[in-house]
CSV table of C-alpha atoms in Angstrom, one decimal:
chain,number,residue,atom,x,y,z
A,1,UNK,CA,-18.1,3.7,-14.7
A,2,UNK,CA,-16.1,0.7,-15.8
A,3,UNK,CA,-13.0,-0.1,-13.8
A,4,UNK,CA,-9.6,-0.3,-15.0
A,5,UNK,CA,-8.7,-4.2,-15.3
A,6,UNK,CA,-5.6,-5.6,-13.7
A,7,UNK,CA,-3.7,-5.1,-17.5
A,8,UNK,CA,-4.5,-1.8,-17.7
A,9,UNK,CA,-2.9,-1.2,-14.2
A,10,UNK,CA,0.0,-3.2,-15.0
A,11,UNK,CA,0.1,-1.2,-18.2
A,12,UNK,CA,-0.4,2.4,-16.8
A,13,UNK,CA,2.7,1.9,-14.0
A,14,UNK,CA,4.9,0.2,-16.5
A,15,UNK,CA,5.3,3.9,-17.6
A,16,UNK,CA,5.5,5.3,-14.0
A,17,UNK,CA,8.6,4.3,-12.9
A,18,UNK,CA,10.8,7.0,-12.1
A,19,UNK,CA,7.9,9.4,-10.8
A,20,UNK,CA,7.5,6.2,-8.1
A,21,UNK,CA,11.2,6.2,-7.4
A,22,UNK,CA,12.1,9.3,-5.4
A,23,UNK,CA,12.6,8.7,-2.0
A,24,UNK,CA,12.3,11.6,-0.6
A,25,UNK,CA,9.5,13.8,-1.8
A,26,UNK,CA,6.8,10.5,-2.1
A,27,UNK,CA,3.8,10.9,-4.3
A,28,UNK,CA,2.3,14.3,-4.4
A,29,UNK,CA,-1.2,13.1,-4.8
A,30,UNK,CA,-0.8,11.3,-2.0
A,31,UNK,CA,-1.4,13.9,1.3
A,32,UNK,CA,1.4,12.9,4.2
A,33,UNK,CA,3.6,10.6,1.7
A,34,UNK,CA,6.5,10.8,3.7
A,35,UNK,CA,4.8,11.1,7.4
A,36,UNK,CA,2.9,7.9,6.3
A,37,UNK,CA,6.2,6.0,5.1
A,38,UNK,CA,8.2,7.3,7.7
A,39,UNK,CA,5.6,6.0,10.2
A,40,UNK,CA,4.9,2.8,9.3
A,41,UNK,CA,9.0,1.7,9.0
A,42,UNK,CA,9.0,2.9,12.6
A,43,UNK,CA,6.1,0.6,13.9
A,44,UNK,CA,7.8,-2.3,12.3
A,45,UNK,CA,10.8,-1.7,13.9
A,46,UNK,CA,9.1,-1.0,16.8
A,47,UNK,CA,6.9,-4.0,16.5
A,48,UNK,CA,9.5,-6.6,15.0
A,49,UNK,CA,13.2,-5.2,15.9
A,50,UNK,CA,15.0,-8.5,15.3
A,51,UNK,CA,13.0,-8.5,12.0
A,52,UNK,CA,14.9,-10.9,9.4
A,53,UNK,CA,11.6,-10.8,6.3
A,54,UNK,CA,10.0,-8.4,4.6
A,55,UNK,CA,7.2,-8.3,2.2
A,56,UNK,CA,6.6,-5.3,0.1
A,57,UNK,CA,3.0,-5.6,-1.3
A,58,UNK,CA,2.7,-3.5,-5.0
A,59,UNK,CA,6.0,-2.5,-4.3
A,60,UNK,CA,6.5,0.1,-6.9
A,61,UNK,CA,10.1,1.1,-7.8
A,62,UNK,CA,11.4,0.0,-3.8
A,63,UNK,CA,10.6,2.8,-1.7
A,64,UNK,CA,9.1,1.4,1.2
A,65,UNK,CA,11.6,-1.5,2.1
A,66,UNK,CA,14.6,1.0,1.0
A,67,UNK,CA,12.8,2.7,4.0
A,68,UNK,CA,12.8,-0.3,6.4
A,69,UNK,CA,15.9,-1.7,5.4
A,70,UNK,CA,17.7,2.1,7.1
A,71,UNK,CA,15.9,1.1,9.9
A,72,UNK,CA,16.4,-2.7,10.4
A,73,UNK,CA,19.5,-4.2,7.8
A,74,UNK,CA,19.8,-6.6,5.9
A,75,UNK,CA,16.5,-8.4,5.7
A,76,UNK,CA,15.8,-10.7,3.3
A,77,UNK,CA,12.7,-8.9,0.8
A,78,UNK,CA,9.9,-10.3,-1.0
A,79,UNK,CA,9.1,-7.8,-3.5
A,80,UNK,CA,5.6,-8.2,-5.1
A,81,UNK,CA,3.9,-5.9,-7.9
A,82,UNK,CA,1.9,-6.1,-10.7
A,83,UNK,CA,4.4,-4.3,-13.4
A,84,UNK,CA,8.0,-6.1,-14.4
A,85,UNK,CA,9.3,-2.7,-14.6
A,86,UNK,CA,8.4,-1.6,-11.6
A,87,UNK,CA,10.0,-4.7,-10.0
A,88,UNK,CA,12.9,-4.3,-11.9
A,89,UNK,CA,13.6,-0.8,-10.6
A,90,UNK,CA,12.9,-2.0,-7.2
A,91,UNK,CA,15.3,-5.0,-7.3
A,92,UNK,CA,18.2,-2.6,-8.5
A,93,UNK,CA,17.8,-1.0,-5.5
A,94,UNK,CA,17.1,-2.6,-2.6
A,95,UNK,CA,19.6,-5.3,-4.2
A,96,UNK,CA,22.5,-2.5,-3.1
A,97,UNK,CA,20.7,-1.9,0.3
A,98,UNK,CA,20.5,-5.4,1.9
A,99,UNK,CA,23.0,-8.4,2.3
A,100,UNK,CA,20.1,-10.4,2.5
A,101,UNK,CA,18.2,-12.4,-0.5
A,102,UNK,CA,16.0,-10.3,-2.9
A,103,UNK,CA,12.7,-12.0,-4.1
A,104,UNK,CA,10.6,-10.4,-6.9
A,105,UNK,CA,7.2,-11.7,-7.8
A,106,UNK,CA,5.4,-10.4,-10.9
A,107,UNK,CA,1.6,-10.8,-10.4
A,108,UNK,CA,-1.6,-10.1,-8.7
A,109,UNK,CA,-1.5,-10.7,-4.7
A,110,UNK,CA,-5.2,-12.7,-5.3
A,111,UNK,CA,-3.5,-15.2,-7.6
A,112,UNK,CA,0.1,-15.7,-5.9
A,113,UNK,CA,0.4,-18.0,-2.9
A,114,UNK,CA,2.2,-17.0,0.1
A,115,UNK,CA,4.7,-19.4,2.0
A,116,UNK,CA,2.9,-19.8,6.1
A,117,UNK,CA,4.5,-18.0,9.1
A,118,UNK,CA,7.3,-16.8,7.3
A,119,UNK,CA,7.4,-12.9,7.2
A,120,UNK,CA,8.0,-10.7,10.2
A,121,UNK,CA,6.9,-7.3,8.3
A,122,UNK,CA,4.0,-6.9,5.5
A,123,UNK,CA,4.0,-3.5,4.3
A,124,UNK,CA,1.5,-2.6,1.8
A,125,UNK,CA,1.7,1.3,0.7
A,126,UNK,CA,-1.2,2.3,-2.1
A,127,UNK,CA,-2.1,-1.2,-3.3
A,128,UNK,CA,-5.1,-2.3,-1.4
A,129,UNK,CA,-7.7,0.5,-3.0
A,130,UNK,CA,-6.8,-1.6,-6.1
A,131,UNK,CA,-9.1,-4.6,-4.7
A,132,UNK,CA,-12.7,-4.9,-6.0
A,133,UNK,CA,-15.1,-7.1,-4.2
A,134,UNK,CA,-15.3,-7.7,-0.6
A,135,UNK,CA,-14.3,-11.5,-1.2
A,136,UNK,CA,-11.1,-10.3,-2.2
A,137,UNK,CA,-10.4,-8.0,0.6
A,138,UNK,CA,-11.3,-11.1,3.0
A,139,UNK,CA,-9.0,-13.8,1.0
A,140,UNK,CA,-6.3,-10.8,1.0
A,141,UNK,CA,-6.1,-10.0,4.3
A,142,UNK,CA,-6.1,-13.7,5.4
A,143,UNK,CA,-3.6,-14.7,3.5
A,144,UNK,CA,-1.1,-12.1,4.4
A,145,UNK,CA,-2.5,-12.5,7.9
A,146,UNK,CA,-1.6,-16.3,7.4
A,147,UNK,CA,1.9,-15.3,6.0
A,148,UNK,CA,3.0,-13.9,9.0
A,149,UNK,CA,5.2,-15.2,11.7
A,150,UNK,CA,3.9,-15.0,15.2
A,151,UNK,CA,3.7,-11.1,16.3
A,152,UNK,CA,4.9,-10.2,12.7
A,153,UNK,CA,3.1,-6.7,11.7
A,154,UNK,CA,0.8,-5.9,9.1
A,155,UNK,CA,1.4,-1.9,7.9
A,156,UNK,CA,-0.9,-0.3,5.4
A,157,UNK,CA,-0.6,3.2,4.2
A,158,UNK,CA,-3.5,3.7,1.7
A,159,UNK,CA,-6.3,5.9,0.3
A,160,UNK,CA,-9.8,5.9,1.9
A,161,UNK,CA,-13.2,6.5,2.2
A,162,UNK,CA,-15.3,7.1,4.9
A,163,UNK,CA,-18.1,5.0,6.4
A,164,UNK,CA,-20.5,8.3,7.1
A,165,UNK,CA,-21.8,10.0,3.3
A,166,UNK,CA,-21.4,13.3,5.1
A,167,UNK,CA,-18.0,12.5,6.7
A,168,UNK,CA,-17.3,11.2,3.5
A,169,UNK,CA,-17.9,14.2,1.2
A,170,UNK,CA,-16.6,16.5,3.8
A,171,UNK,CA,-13.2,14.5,3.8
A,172,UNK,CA,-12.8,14.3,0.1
A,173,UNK,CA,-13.7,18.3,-0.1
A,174,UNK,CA,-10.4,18.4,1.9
A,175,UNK,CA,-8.6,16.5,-0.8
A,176,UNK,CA,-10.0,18.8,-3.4
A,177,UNK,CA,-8.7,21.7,-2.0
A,178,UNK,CA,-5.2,20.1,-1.5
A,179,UNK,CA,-5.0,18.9,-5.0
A,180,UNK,CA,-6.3,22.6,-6.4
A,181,UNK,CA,-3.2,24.0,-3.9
A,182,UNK,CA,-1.0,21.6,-5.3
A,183,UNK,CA,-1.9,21.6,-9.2
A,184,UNK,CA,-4.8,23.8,-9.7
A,185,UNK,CA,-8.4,22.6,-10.9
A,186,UNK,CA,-7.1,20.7,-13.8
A,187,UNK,CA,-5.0,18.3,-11.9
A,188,UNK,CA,-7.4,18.1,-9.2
A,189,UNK,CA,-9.9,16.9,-11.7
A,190,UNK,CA,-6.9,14.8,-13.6
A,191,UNK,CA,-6.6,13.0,-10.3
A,192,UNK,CA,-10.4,12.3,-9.1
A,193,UNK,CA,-11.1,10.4,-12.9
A,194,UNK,CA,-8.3,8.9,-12.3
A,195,UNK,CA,-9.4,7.2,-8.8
A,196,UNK,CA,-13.0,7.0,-9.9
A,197,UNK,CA,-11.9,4.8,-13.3
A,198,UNK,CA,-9.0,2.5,-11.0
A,199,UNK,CA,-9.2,2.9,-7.5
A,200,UNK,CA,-12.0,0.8,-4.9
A,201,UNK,CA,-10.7,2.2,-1.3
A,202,UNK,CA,-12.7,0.6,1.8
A,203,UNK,CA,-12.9,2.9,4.9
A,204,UNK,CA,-10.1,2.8,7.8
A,205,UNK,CA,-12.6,1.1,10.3
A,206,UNK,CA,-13.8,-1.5,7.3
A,207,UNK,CA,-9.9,-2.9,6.8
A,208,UNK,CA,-8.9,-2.7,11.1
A,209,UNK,CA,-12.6,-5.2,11.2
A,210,UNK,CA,-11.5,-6.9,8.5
A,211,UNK,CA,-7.7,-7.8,10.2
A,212,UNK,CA,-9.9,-8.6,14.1
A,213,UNK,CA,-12.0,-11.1,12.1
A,214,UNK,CA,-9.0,-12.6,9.7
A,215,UNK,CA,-6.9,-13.0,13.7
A,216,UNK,CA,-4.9,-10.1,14.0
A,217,UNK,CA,-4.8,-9.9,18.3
A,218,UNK,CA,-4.3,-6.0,17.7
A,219,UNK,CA,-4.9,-2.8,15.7
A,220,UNK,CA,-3.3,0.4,15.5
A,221,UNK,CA,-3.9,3.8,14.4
A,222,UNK,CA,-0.9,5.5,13.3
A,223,UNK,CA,-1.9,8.3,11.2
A,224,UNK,CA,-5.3,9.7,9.5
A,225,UNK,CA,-5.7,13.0,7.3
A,226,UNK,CA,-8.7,13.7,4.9
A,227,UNK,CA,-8.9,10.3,2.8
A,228,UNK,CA,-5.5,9.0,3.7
A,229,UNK,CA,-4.2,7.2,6.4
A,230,UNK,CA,-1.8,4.6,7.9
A,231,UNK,CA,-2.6,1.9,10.1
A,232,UNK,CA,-2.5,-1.9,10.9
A,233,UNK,CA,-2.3,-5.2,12.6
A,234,UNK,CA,-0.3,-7.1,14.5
A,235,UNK,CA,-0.7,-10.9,15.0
């Protein structure tokens, strides 16, 4: 099947926006939503507690630095995604949540240069299975890697595949029967088309090589269930 292009991505979450906005319950279709988010924002802190910069990769409507900002105030945020909408939503509220300076970047995180050593948190919450070729998870991952000040954290909460074909149908059976307990067989089909025409996920282990080999000097393992999990690197 033919992927969705980067304007019919943009295009499909222009009209997403308040299903991406609630805080509290996360994304359904995504297993541990809240675990994940709750998770990362806690390594950060724990990683970066004098934290002053924040990057929020695909940022949606704000829900991950509204997240990190109860945990460590008033950083300044660099909010990137590919849909003006989304990044409208998102300004409006982390604008309210932080005394610090609000950056919003419309575009595609392959075509948008990142200032060097400036950010003490990346967090990139389901945006990275949107990457295609191997060359672009490389020139990704070193540029954000590259972005980063010294022992500035990397935090990815994402969908995934698994390295092993039988580990990797075994995993996604799980998903199957969460998405039939969630929606029934309809949804659960609704969903798998819609990951199968959009989505490119790389395995946990892939991305943690990938970060070793960009420079991160560690990896960590926060959280893994079915085809999700969070995770990431520290430099």
């Amino acid at each position: 099947m033919k992927k969705s292009t980067v304007t019919e991505i943009r295009e499909r979450f222009d009209n997403e926006v308040e299903r991406f906005s609630n805080l509290e319950t996360g994304q359904v279709a995504t297993m541990d939503a809240k675990i994940a988010l709750e998770l990362i924002t806690c390594t950060a802190r724990a990683v970066k507690p004098e934290a002053k910069t924040i990057l929020d990769l695909g940022c949606g409507a704000g829900n991950y630095t509204l997240k990190m900002l109860s945990k460590v105030p008033d950083l300044d945020c660099t909010l990137i995604d590919l849909s003006q909408n989304m990044l409208d939503k998102a300004q409006e509220r982390v604008s309210v949540a932080t005394s610090g300076k609000v950056e919003t970047i419309q575009g595609d995180i392959r075509d948008i240069e990142l200032p060097k050593n400036h950010f003490d948190i990346i967090l990139a919450g389901a945006v990275l299975h949107h990457l295609r070729d191997d060359s672009d998870w490389e020139m990704v991952f070193q540029k954000l890697y590259d972005s980063l000040t010294p022992g500035g954290c990397f935090l990815i909460s994402d969908l995934l595949i698994q390295d092993h074909p039988g580990v990797n149908q075994l995993v996604w059976k799980m998903y199957a029967n969460y998405l039939n307990e969630h929606g029934g067989g309809e949804y659960q089909q609704k969903v798998f088309d819609y990951i199968e025409k959009e989505d490119t996920p790389r395995s946990m282990t892939y991305q943690l090589d990938l970060m070793k080999r960009v420079g991160f000097s560690s990896v960590e393992i926060l959280h893994k269930n079915a085809c999700f999990g969070a995770f990431g690197g520290i430099k």
